[in-house]
mmCIF file of C-alpha atoms in Angstrom:
data_model
loop_
_atom_site.group_PDB
_atom_site.id
_atom_site.type_symbol
_atom_site.label_atom_id
_atom_site.label_comp_id
_atom_site.label_asym_id
_atom_site.label_seq_id
_atom_site.Cartn_x
_atom_site.Cartn_y
_atom_site.Cartn_z
ATOM 1 C CA UNK A 775 30.243 -17.726 -7.929
ATOM 2 C CA UNK A 776 32.572 -14.821 -7.080
ATOM 3 C CA UNK A 777 31.253 -12.849 -10.069
ATOM 4 C CA UNK A 778 27.667 -13.558 -9.002
ATOM 5 C CA UNK A 779 28.366 -12.279 -5.482
ATOM 6 C CA UNK A 780 29.854 -9.090 -6.910
ATOM 7 C CA UNK A 781 26.817 -8.663 -9.160
ATOM 8 C CA UNK A 782 24.412 -9.075 -6.240
ATOM 9 C CA UNK A 783 26.494 -6.757 -4.022
ATOM 10 C CA UNK A 784 26.516 -4.009 -6.677
ATOM 11 C CA UNK A 785 22.796 -4.381 -7.250
ATOM 12 C CA UNK A 786 22.018 -4.151 -3.519
ATOM 13 C CA UNK A 787 24.197 -1.048 -3.089
ATOM 14 C CA UNK A 788 22.520 0.588 -6.100
ATOM 15 C CA UNK A 789 19.047 -0.140 -4.731
ATOM 16 C CA UNK A 790 19.967 1.150 -1.260
ATOM 17 C CA UNK A 791 21.355 4.373 -2.751
ATOM 18 C CA UNK A 792 18.159 4.826 -4.771
ATOM 19 C CA UNK A 793 16.017 4.206 -1.670
ATOM 20 C CA UNK A 794 17.942 6.837 0.312
ATOM 21 C CA UNK A 795 17.467 9.340 -2.508
ATOM 22 C CA UNK A 796 13.759 8.534 -2.609
ATOM 23 C CA UNK A 797 13.216 8.726 1.142
ATOM 24 C CA UNK A 798 15.032 12.057 1.525
ATOM 25 C CA UNK A 799 15.027 11.727 5.302
ATOM 26 C CA UNK A 800 11.371 10.637 5.468
ATOM 27 C CA UNK A 801 10.828 8.008 8.198
ATOM 28 C CA UNK A 802 10.097 4.524 6.913
ATOM 29 C CA UNK A 803 6.340 4.082 7.296
ATOM 30 C CA UNK A 804 6.528 0.344 6.554
ATOM 31 C CA UNK A 805 9.065 -0.829 9.086
ATOM 32 C CA UNK A 806 11.424 -3.786 8.952
ATOM 33 C CA UNK A 807 10.740 -7.030 10.744
ATOM 34 C CA UNK A 808 7.759 -8.051 8.617
ATOM 35 C CA UNK A 809 7.600 -11.598 7.321
ATOM 36 C CA UNK A 810 7.264 -11.061 3.601
ATOM 37 C CA UNK A 811 9.567 -13.307 1.618
ATOM 38 C CA UNK A 812 13.029 -12.109 0.664
ATOM 39 C CA UNK A 813 12.788 -10.595 -2.796
ATOM 40 C CA UNK A 814 9.047 -9.895 -2.604
ATOM 41 C CA UNK A 815 8.133 -6.930 -4.783
ATOM 42 C CA UNK A 816 5.241 -5.732 -2.598
ATOM 43 C CA UNK A 817 7.148 -4.072 0.296
ATOM 44 C CA UNK A 818 9.506 -2.346 -2.161
ATOM 45 C CA UNK A 819 6.527 -0.815 -3.935
ATOM 46 C CA UNK A 820 4.674 0.041 -0.692
ATOM 47 C CA UNK A 821 7.675 1.913 0.731
ATOM 48 C CA UNK A 822 7.920 3.935 -2.451
ATOM 49 C CA UNK A 823 4.214 4.792 -2.190
ATOM 50 C CA UNK A 824 4.362 5.765 1.496
ATOM 51 C CA UNK A 825 7.430 7.933 0.926
ATOM 52 C CA UNK A 826 5.140 10.090 -1.212
ATOM 53 C CA UNK A 827 1.923 9.773 0.812
ATOM 54 C CA UNK A 828 3.540 10.653 4.144
ATOM 55 C CA UNK A 829 2.121 9.920 7.615
ATOM 56 C CA UNK A 830 -1.296 11.557 7.117
ATOM 57 C CA UNK A 831 -2.820 8.561 5.350
ATOM 58 C CA UNK A 832 -5.219 5.745 6.132
ATOM 59 C CA UNK A 833 -4.500 2.348 4.578
ATOM 60 C CA UNK A 834 -6.919 -0.483 3.919
ATOM 61 C CA UNK A 835 -5.473 -3.800 2.830
ATOM 62 C CA UNK A 836 -7.181 -6.907 1.539
ATOM 63 C CA UNK A 837 -6.276 -10.292 2.966
ATOM 64 C CA UNK A 838 -3.217 -11.514 1.132
ATOM 65 C CA UNK A 839 0.573 -11.683 1.320
ATOM 66 C CA UNK A 840 0.979 -8.001 2.183
ATOM 67 C CA UNK A 841 -1.550 -8.062 5.017
ATOM 68 C CA UNK A 842 -0.734 -11.469 6.465
ATOM 69 C CA UNK A 843 3.005 -10.850 6.700
ATOM 70 C CA UNK A 844 2.883 -7.272 8.024
ATOM 71 C CA UNK A 845 0.151 -7.444 10.679
ATOM 72 C CA UNK A 846 0.675 -10.657 12.626
ATOM 73 C CA UNK A 847 -1.046 -10.046 15.977
ATOM 74 C CA UNK A 848 0.048 -8.412 18.242
ATOM 75 C CA UNK A 849 2.621 -6.799 15.936
ATOM 76 C CA UNK A 850 2.388 -4.488 12.949
ATOM 77 C CA UNK A 851 4.890 -3.105 10.447
ATOM 78 C CA UNK A 852 2.633 -0.173 9.582
ATOM 79 C CA UNK A 853 3.518 3.202 11.116
ATOM 80 C CA UNK A 854 0.262 4.677 9.781
ATOM 81 C CA UNK A 855 -3.405 3.833 10.463
ATOM 82 C CA UNK A 856 -4.063 0.417 8.917
ATOM 83 C CA UNK A 857 -7.255 -1.583 8.410
ATOM 84 C CA UNK A 858 -7.257 -5.265 7.513
ATOM 85 C CA UNK A 859 -10.208 -6.145 5.281
ATOM 86 C CA UNK A 860 -11.613 -9.367 3.944
ATOM 87 C CA UNK A 861 -10.292 -10.575 0.600
ATOM 88 C CA UNK A 862 -13.045 -8.898 -1.373
ATOM 89 C CA UNK A 863 -13.735 -5.497 0.205
ATOM 90 C CA UNK A 864 -10.615 -3.317 0.538
ATOM 91 C CA UNK A 865 -12.115 -0.717 -1.815
ATOM 92 C CA UNK A 866 -15.467 -0.702 -0.011
ATOM 93 C CA UNK A 867 -13.772 -0.301 3.366
ATOM 94 C CA UNK A 868 -11.578 2.642 2.397
ATOM 95 C CA UNK A 869 -14.474 4.318 0.578
ATOM 96 C CA UNK A 870 -16.490 4.099 3.827
ATOM 97 C CA UNK A 871 -13.635 5.636 5.807
ATOM 98 C CA UNK A 872 -13.312 8.415 3.235
ATOM 99 C CA UNK A 873 -17.067 9.110 3.494
ATOM 100 C CA UNK A 874 -16.900 9.275 7.308
ATOM 101 C CA UNK A 875 -13.927 11.641 7.071
ATOM 102 C CA UNK A 876 -15.881 13.988 4.807
ATOM 103 C CA UNK A 877 -18.759 14.120 7.290
ATOM 104 C CA UNK A 878 -16.452 14.778 10.250
ATOM 105 C CA UNK A 879 -14.622 17.501 8.363
ATOM 106 C CA UNK A 880 -17.887 19.118 7.284
ATOM 107 C CA UNK A 881 -18.993 19.176 10.951
ATOM 108 C CA UNK A 882 -15.737 20.799 11.994
ATOM 109 C CA UNK A 883 -14.544 17.814 14.029
ATOM 110 C CA UNK A 884 -11.496 17.251 11.810
ATOM 111 C CA UNK A 885 -9.262 19.805 10.096
ATOM 112 C CA UNK A 886 -6.301 17.700 8.958
ATOM 113 C CA UNK A 887 -6.047 16.740 5.290
ATOM 114 C CA UNK A 888 -5.901 12.934 5.114
ATOM 115 C CA UNK A 889 -5.244 10.663 2.154
ATOM 116 C CA UNK A 890 -6.847 7.254 1.584
ATOM 117 C CA UNK A 891 -5.138 4.282 -0.055
ATOM 118 C CA UNK A 892 -6.239 0.678 -0.521
ATOM 119 C CA UNK A 893 -3.822 -2.144 -1.354
ATOM 120 C CA UNK A 894 -4.809 -5.495 -2.817
ATOM 121 C CA UNK A 895 -3.101 -8.326 -4.649
ATOM 122 C CA UNK A 896 -4.297 -9.521 -8.030
ATOM 123 C CA UNK A 897 -6.461 -12.211 -6.432
ATOM 124 C CA UNK A 898 -8.263 -9.625 -4.294
ATOM 125 C CA UNK A 899 -8.403 -7.081 -7.129
ATOM 126 C CA UNK A 900 -8.665 -8.739 -10.558
ATOM 127 C CA UNK A 901 -11.011 -11.424 -9.235
ATOM 128 C CA UNK A 902 -12.627 -11.473 -5.785
ATOM 129 C CA UNK A 903 -12.603 -7.711 -5.173
ATOM 130 C CA UNK A 904 -13.455 -6.465 -8.662
ATOM 131 C CA UNK A 905 -17.095 -5.705 -7.834
ATOM 132 C CA UNK A 906 -16.136 -3.727 -4.715
ATOM 133 C CA UNK A 907 -13.435 -1.838 -6.623
ATOM 134 C CA UNK A 908 -15.732 -1.024 -9.533
ATOM 135 C CA UNK A 909 -18.420 0.274 -7.180
ATOM 136 C CA UNK A 910 -16.027 2.521 -5.262
ATOM 137 C CA UNK A 911 -14.656 3.974 -8.498
ATOM 138 C CA UNK A 912 -18.143 4.612 -9.893
ATOM 139 C CA UNK A 913 -19.243 6.386 -6.694
ATOM 140 C CA UNK A 914 -16.376 8.837 -7.052
ATOM 141 C CA UNK A 915 -14.649 8.575 -3.670
ATOM 142 C CA UNK A 916 -11.386 10.468 -3.232
ATOM 143 C CA UNK A 917 -9.153 7.422 -2.854
ATOM 144 C CA UNK A 918 -6.277 5.616 -4.500
ATOM 145 C CA UNK A 919 -6.463 1.870 -5.078
ATOM 146 C CA UNK A 920 -3.145 0.137 -5.748
ATOM 147 C CA UNK A 921 -2.955 -3.447 -6.971
ATOM 148 C CA UNK A 922 0.295 -5.322 -6.409
ATOM 149 C CA UNK A 923 0.122 -7.804 -9.265
ATOM 150 C CA UNK A 924 2.184 -10.934 -8.594
ATOM 151 C CA UNK A 925 0.220 -13.024 -11.037
ATOM 152 C CA UNK A 926 -1.433 -15.640 -8.784
ATOM 153 C CA UNK A 927 -2.961 -16.319 -5.364
ATOM 154 C CA UNK A 928 0.491 -16.557 -3.793
ATOM 155 C CA UNK A 929 -0.559 -16.389 -0.134
ATOM 156 C CA UNK A 930 -2.814 -19.432 -0.342
ATOM 157 C CA UNK A 931 -0.645 -21.731 -2.428
ATOM 158 C CA UNK A 932 0.189 -20.186 -5.822
ATOM 159 C CA UNK A 933 -3.174 -20.832 -7.513
ATOM 160 C CA UNK A 934 -3.819 -19.189 -10.881
ATOM 161 C CA UNK A 935 -5.744 -15.916 -11.037
ATOM 162 C CA UNK A 936 -7.053 -13.971 -14.002
ATOM 163 C CA UNK A 937 -3.791 -12.001 -13.831
ATOM 164 C CA UNK A 938 -1.697 -15.138 -14.375
ATOM 165 C CA UNK A 939 -0.024 -15.058 -17.805
ATOM 166 C CA UNK A 940 -0.885 -17.732 -20.324
ATOM 167 C CA UNK A 941 1.477 -20.705 -20.097
ATOM 168 C CA UNK A 942 2.389 -20.193 -16.429
ATOM 169 C CA UNK A 943 2.744 -23.219 -14.177
ATOM 170 C CA UNK A 944 0.660 -22.835 -10.985
ATOM 171 C CA UNK A 945 -0.867 -25.283 -8.524
ATOM 172 C CA UNK A 946 -4.237 -25.007 -10.269
ATOM 173 C CA UNK A 947 -2.808 -24.927 -13.787
ATOM 174 C CA UNK A 948 -0.071 -27.513 -13.200
ATOM 175 C CA UNK A 949 2.105 -28.739 -16.016
ATOM 176 C CA UNK A 950 1.590 -32.454 -16.550
ATOM 177 C CA UNK A 951 0.005 -35.023 -18.832
ATOM 178 C CA UNK A 952 -3.326 -33.227 -18.892
ATOM 179 C CA UNK A 953 -1.972 -29.691 -19.177
ATOM 180 C CA UNK A 954 1.382 -29.694 -20.921
ATOM 181 C CA UNK A 955 1.627 -25.928 -21.421
ATOM 182 C CA UNK A 956 0.383 -24.480 -18.098
ATOM 183 C CA UNK A 957 -2.495 -21.995 -17.872
ATOM 184 C CA UNK A 958 -4.380 -22.044 -21.204
ATOM 185 C CA UNK A 959 -5.981 -18.566 -20.959
ATOM 186 C CA UNK A 960 -4.491 -15.119 -21.527
ATOM 187 C CA UNK A 961 -4.336 -12.691 -18.605
ATOM 188 C CA UNK A 962 -6.969 -10.040 -17.982
ATOM 189 C CA UNK A 963 -6.047 -6.391 -18.655
ATOM 190 C CA UNK A 964 -7.307 -4.817 -15.453
ATOM 191 C CA UNK A 965 -5.662 -1.435 -16.048
ATOM 192 C CA UNK A 966 -7.668 -1.034 -19.244
ATOM 193 C CA UNK A 967 -10.841 -2.119 -17.421
ATOM 194 C CA UNK A 968 -10.282 0.605 -14.829
ATOM 195 C CA UNK A 969 -9.664 3.169 -17.565
ATOM 196 C CA UNK A 970 -13.056 2.204 -19.001
ATOM 197 C CA UNK A 971 -14.626 3.493 -15.761
ATOM 198 C CA UNK A 972 -13.588 6.981 -16.946
ATOM 199 C CA UNK A 973 -12.195 7.903 -13.535
ATOM 200 C CA UNK A 974 -9.778 10.867 -13.372
ATOM 201 C CA UNK A 975 -6.548 8.873 -13.182
ATOM 202 C CA UNK A 976 -5.305 5.360 -14.016
ATOM 203 C CA UNK A 977 -1.668 4.282 -14.313
ATOM 204 C CA UNK A 978 0.617 1.283 -14.604
ATOM 205 C CA UNK A 979 3.966 1.253 -12.766
ATOM 206 C CA UNK A 980 7.045 -0.873 -12.133
ATOM 207 C CA UNK A 981 9.122 -0.644 -8.913
ATOM 208 C CA UNK A 982 12.426 -0.494 -10.805
ATOM 209 C CA UNK A 983 11.493 2.963 -12.098
ATOM 210 C CA UNK A 984 10.718 4.542 -8.746
ATOM 211 C CA UNK A 985 10.780 8.074 -10.144
ATOM 212 C CA UNK A 986 7.941 7.194 -12.511
ATOM 213 C CA UNK A 987 6.099 5.344 -9.736
ATOM 214 C CA UNK A 988 6.329 8.104 -7.139
ATOM 215 C CA UNK A 989 5.406 10.795 -9.643
ATOM 216 C CA UNK A 990 2.259 8.868 -10.538
ATOM 217 C CA UNK A 991 1.356 8.279 -6.884
ATOM 218 C CA UNK A 992 1.795 11.990 -6.168
ATOM 219 C CA UNK A 993 -0.460 12.827 -9.100
ATOM 220 C CA UNK A 994 -3.075 10.265 -8.065
ATOM 221 C CA UNK A 995 -3.217 11.555 -4.479
ATOM 222 C CA UNK A 996 -3.641 15.157 -5.657
ATOM 223 C CA UNK A 997 -6.813 14.353 -7.575
ATOM 224 C CA UNK A 998 -10.211 15.137 -6.086
ATOM 225 C CA UNK A 999 -11.700 11.791 -7.015
ATOM 226 C CA UNK A 1000 -10.872 8.118 -7.479
ATOM 227 C CA UNK A 1001 -7.635 6.831 -8.973
ATOM 228 C CA UNK A 1002 -6.134 3.411 -9.676
ATOM 229 C CA UNK A 1003 -2.542 2.208 -10.064
ATOM 230 C CA UNK A 1004 -1.451 -1.276 -11.135
ATOM 231 C CA UNK A 1005 2.043 -2.254 -9.948
ATOM 232 C CA UNK A 1006 4.021 -5.282 -11.101
ATOM 233 C CA UNK A 1007 5.187 -7.222 -8.028
ATOM 234 C CA UNK A 1008 7.449 -10.264 -8.558
ATOM 235 C CA UNK A 1009 7.051 -13.264 -6.249
ATOM 236 C CA UNK A 1010 10.251 -15.361 -6.060
ATOM 237 C CA UNK A 1011 8.350 -18.400 -4.759
ATOM 238 C CA UNK A 1012 5.532 -18.308 -7.299
ATOM 239 C CA UNK A 1013 7.633 -17.140 -10.228
ATOM 240 C CA UNK A 1014 10.513 -19.437 -9.216
ATOM 241 C CA UNK A 1015 13.168 -16.747 -9.566
ATOM 242 C CA UNK A 1016 16.427 -15.760 -7.899
ATOM 243 C CA UNK A 1017 15.821 -13.469 -4.919
ATOM 244 C CA UNK A 1018 18.269 -10.707 -6.037
ATOM 245 C CA UNK A 1019 16.610 -10.517 -9.484
ATOM 246 C CA UNK A 1020 13.359 -8.897 -8.309
ATOM 247 C CA UNK A 1021 14.056 -5.392 -9.599
ATOM 248 C CA UNK A 1022 15.674 -6.716 -12.779
ATOM 249 C CA UNK A 1023 12.518 -8.741 -13.464
ATOM 250 C CA UNK A 1024 10.415 -5.587 -13.269
ATOM 251 C CA UNK A 1025 12.852 -3.816 -15.596
ATOM 252 C CA UNK A 1026 12.841 -6.561 -18.242
ATOM 253 C CA UNK A 1027 9.031 -6.789 -18.062
ATOM 254 C CA UNK A 1028 8.906 -3.133 -19.121
ATOM 255 C CA UNK A 1029 11.617 -3.422 -21.784
ATOM 256 C CA UNK A 1030 9.794 -6.365 -23.414
ATOM 257 C CA UNK A 1031 6.515 -4.369 -23.254
ATOM 258 C CA UNK A 1032 4.861 -7.143 -21.256
ATOM 259 C CA UNK A 1033 4.267 -4.458 -18.604
ATOM 260 C CA UNK A 1034 4.316 -1.036 -20.309
ATOM 261 C CA UNK A 1035 4.462 2.155 -18.265
ATOM 262 C CA UNK A 1036 1.557 4.437 -19.099
ATOM 263 C CA UNK A 1037 -1.164 6.602 -17.606
ATOM 264 C CA UNK A 1038 -4.689 7.674 -18.491
ATOM 265 C CA UNK A 1039 -5.491 11.140 -17.180
ATOM 266 C CA UNK A 1040 -9.001 12.493 -17.779
ATOM 267 C CA UNK A 1041 -9.373 10.099 -20.693
ATOM 268 C CA UNK A 1042 -6.046 11.013 -22.323
ATOM 269 C CA UNK A 1043 -3.712 8.038 -22.821
ATOM 270 C CA UNK A 1044 0.032 8.634 -22.472
ATOM 271 C CA UNK A 1045 2.894 6.156 -22.803
ATOM 272 C CA UNK A 1046 5.572 7.137 -20.277
ATOM 273 C CA UNK A 1047 8.369 4.954 -21.596
ATOM 274 C CA UNK A 1048 9.155 3.486 -25.004
ATOM 275 C CA UNK A 1049 12.145 1.121 -25.142
ATOM 276 C CA UNK A 1050 14.756 2.177 -27.696
ATOM 277 C CA UNK A 1051 14.997 -1.472 -28.642
ATOM 278 C CA UNK A 1052 12.022 -3.591 -27.635
ATOM 279 C CA UNK A 1053 13.405 -6.792 -26.140
ATOM 280 C CA UNK A 1054 11.877 -10.174 -27.052
ATOM 281 C CA UNK A 1055 9.517 -11.608 -24.448
ATOM 282 C CA UNK A 1056 11.675 -14.722 -24.187
ATOM 283 C CA UNK A 1057 14.234 -12.626 -22.245
ATOM 284 C CA UNK A 1058 11.663 -12.243 -19.459
ATOM 285 C CA UNK A 1059 10.239 -15.767 -19.642
ATOM 286 C CA UNK A 1060 13.607 -17.496 -19.284
ATOM 287 C CA UNK A 1061 14.252 -15.729 -15.962
ATOM 288 C CA UNK A 1062 11.306 -17.566 -14.360
ATOM 289 C CA UNK A 1063 10.925 -21.226 -13.471
ATOM 290 C CA UNK A 1064 7.144 -21.050 -13.886
ATOM 291 C CA UNK A 1065 7.732 -20.884 -17.663
ATOM 292 C CA UNK A 1066 10.483 -23.515 -17.815
ATOM 293 C CA UNK A 1067 8.251 -26.052 -19.593
ATOM 294 C CA UNK A 1068 7.600 -23.626 -22.455
ATOM 295 C CA UNK A 1069 11.139 -24.226 -23.667
ATOM 296 C CA UNK A 1070 10.352 -27.856 -24.431
ATOM 297 C CA UNK A 1071 10.182 -28.380 -28.210
ATOM 298 C CA UNK A 1072 6.461 -29.194 -28.179
ATOM 299 C CA UNK A 1073 5.639 -25.851 -26.482
ATOM 300 C CA UNK A 1074 7.614 -23.478 -28.713
ATOM 301 C CA UNK A 1075 4.375 -22.372 -30.329
ATOM 302 C CA UNK A 1076 3.120 -21.035 -26.973
ATOM 303 C CA UNK A 1077 6.083 -18.658 -26.740
ATOM 304 C CA UNK A 1078 5.277 -17.381 -30.235
ATOM 305 C CA UNK A 1079 1.642 -16.868 -29.222
ATOM 306 C CA UNK A 1080 2.691 -14.962 -26.105
ATOM 307 C CA UNK A 1081 5.018 -12.724 -28.118
ATOM 308 C CA UNK A 1082 2.246 -12.027 -30.643
ATOM 309 C CA UNK A 1083 -0.129 -11.102 -27.805
ATOM 310 C CA UNK A 1084 2.393 -8.688 -26.263
ATOM 311 C CA UNK A 1085 2.996 -7.103 -29.683
ATOM 312 C CA UNK A 1086 -0.737 -6.735 -30.273
ATOM 313 C CA UNK A 1087 -1.382 -5.102 -26.895
ATOM 314 C CA UNK A 1088 1.620 -2.776 -27.261
ATOM 315 C CA UNK A 1089 0.439 -1.630 -30.696
ATOM 316 C CA UNK A 1090 -3.063 -1.103 -29.329
ATOM 317 C CA UNK A 1091 -1.688 1.011 -26.452
ATOM 318 C CA UNK A 1092 0.407 3.153 -28.786
ATOM 319 C CA UNK A 1093 -2.609 3.743 -31.014
ATOM 320 C CA UNK A 1094 -4.667 4.879 -28.028
ATOM 321 C CA UNK A 1095 -1.900 7.291 -27.080
ATOM 322 C CA UNK A 1096 -1.729 8.595 -30.649
ATOM 323 C CA UNK A 1097 1.820 7.359 -31.173
ATOM 324 C CA UNK A 1098 3.338 5.453 -34.044
ATOM 325 C CA UNK A 1099 4.212 1.774 -33.678
#
């Protein structure tokens, strides 16, 4: 127990030091006092994003964990203009605001340069909001859409989404007599779907590597057109993980190549990080209670299938980037 406390203390001090380096004196634009769960990956990622975007930004946010826990009336944790949207239309809302801004600027009623960012969870992005997102990207609005992917509809009870990994235990893919191995389907690759829209910039990020994340956000916001970033966002309640392990989970996800760091700029694919030694997926799975049942003898084959799928997708990504396996 004493060793564990030391480990947690060191990790917290390291993360605080990194956050101070990132902020560089910039005021925190997502303030404390919100009601997101301890260990939630979303506010960590959002603070990293806002440290780059600065105060001259308008945020739209789909209904979900991030919105519900940061804008409980009459309070708000947002120190920038913030619009709460329905589950399905964060992209449509921010594209409308961006269009109005262009008109006002053209008429000389606004001179300030303003950025536009939409946030949505995987439920409001992979599934319910996909049509709205696709339309906004196709129309070419100057906006950045960021998905915080926690792998399920966490805010409404941990139901499976199309981002939920195969084998995960959720309330709508529960492990039991009828479904011994959790969710039977593989997850959707939304980042690749967005790249297929041939928009100027698409990227995948992980909060543990904040330098990579902030560099990509800066690049996305500098582009005169639409951009999309997919961010891994652990949920301790839905993933059934230890609260202090949030950042470590995002690190191991990258080192196992479950969540590779890459970007697609003007159609050119680039892998931003290649592990020196690719870790086995089991290292990531065993950190999460939602995969506990996969370690039963009868489910060992599912772990092998998951590893084969990760290997296949990693090889495919490297080929697209013109790199050797």
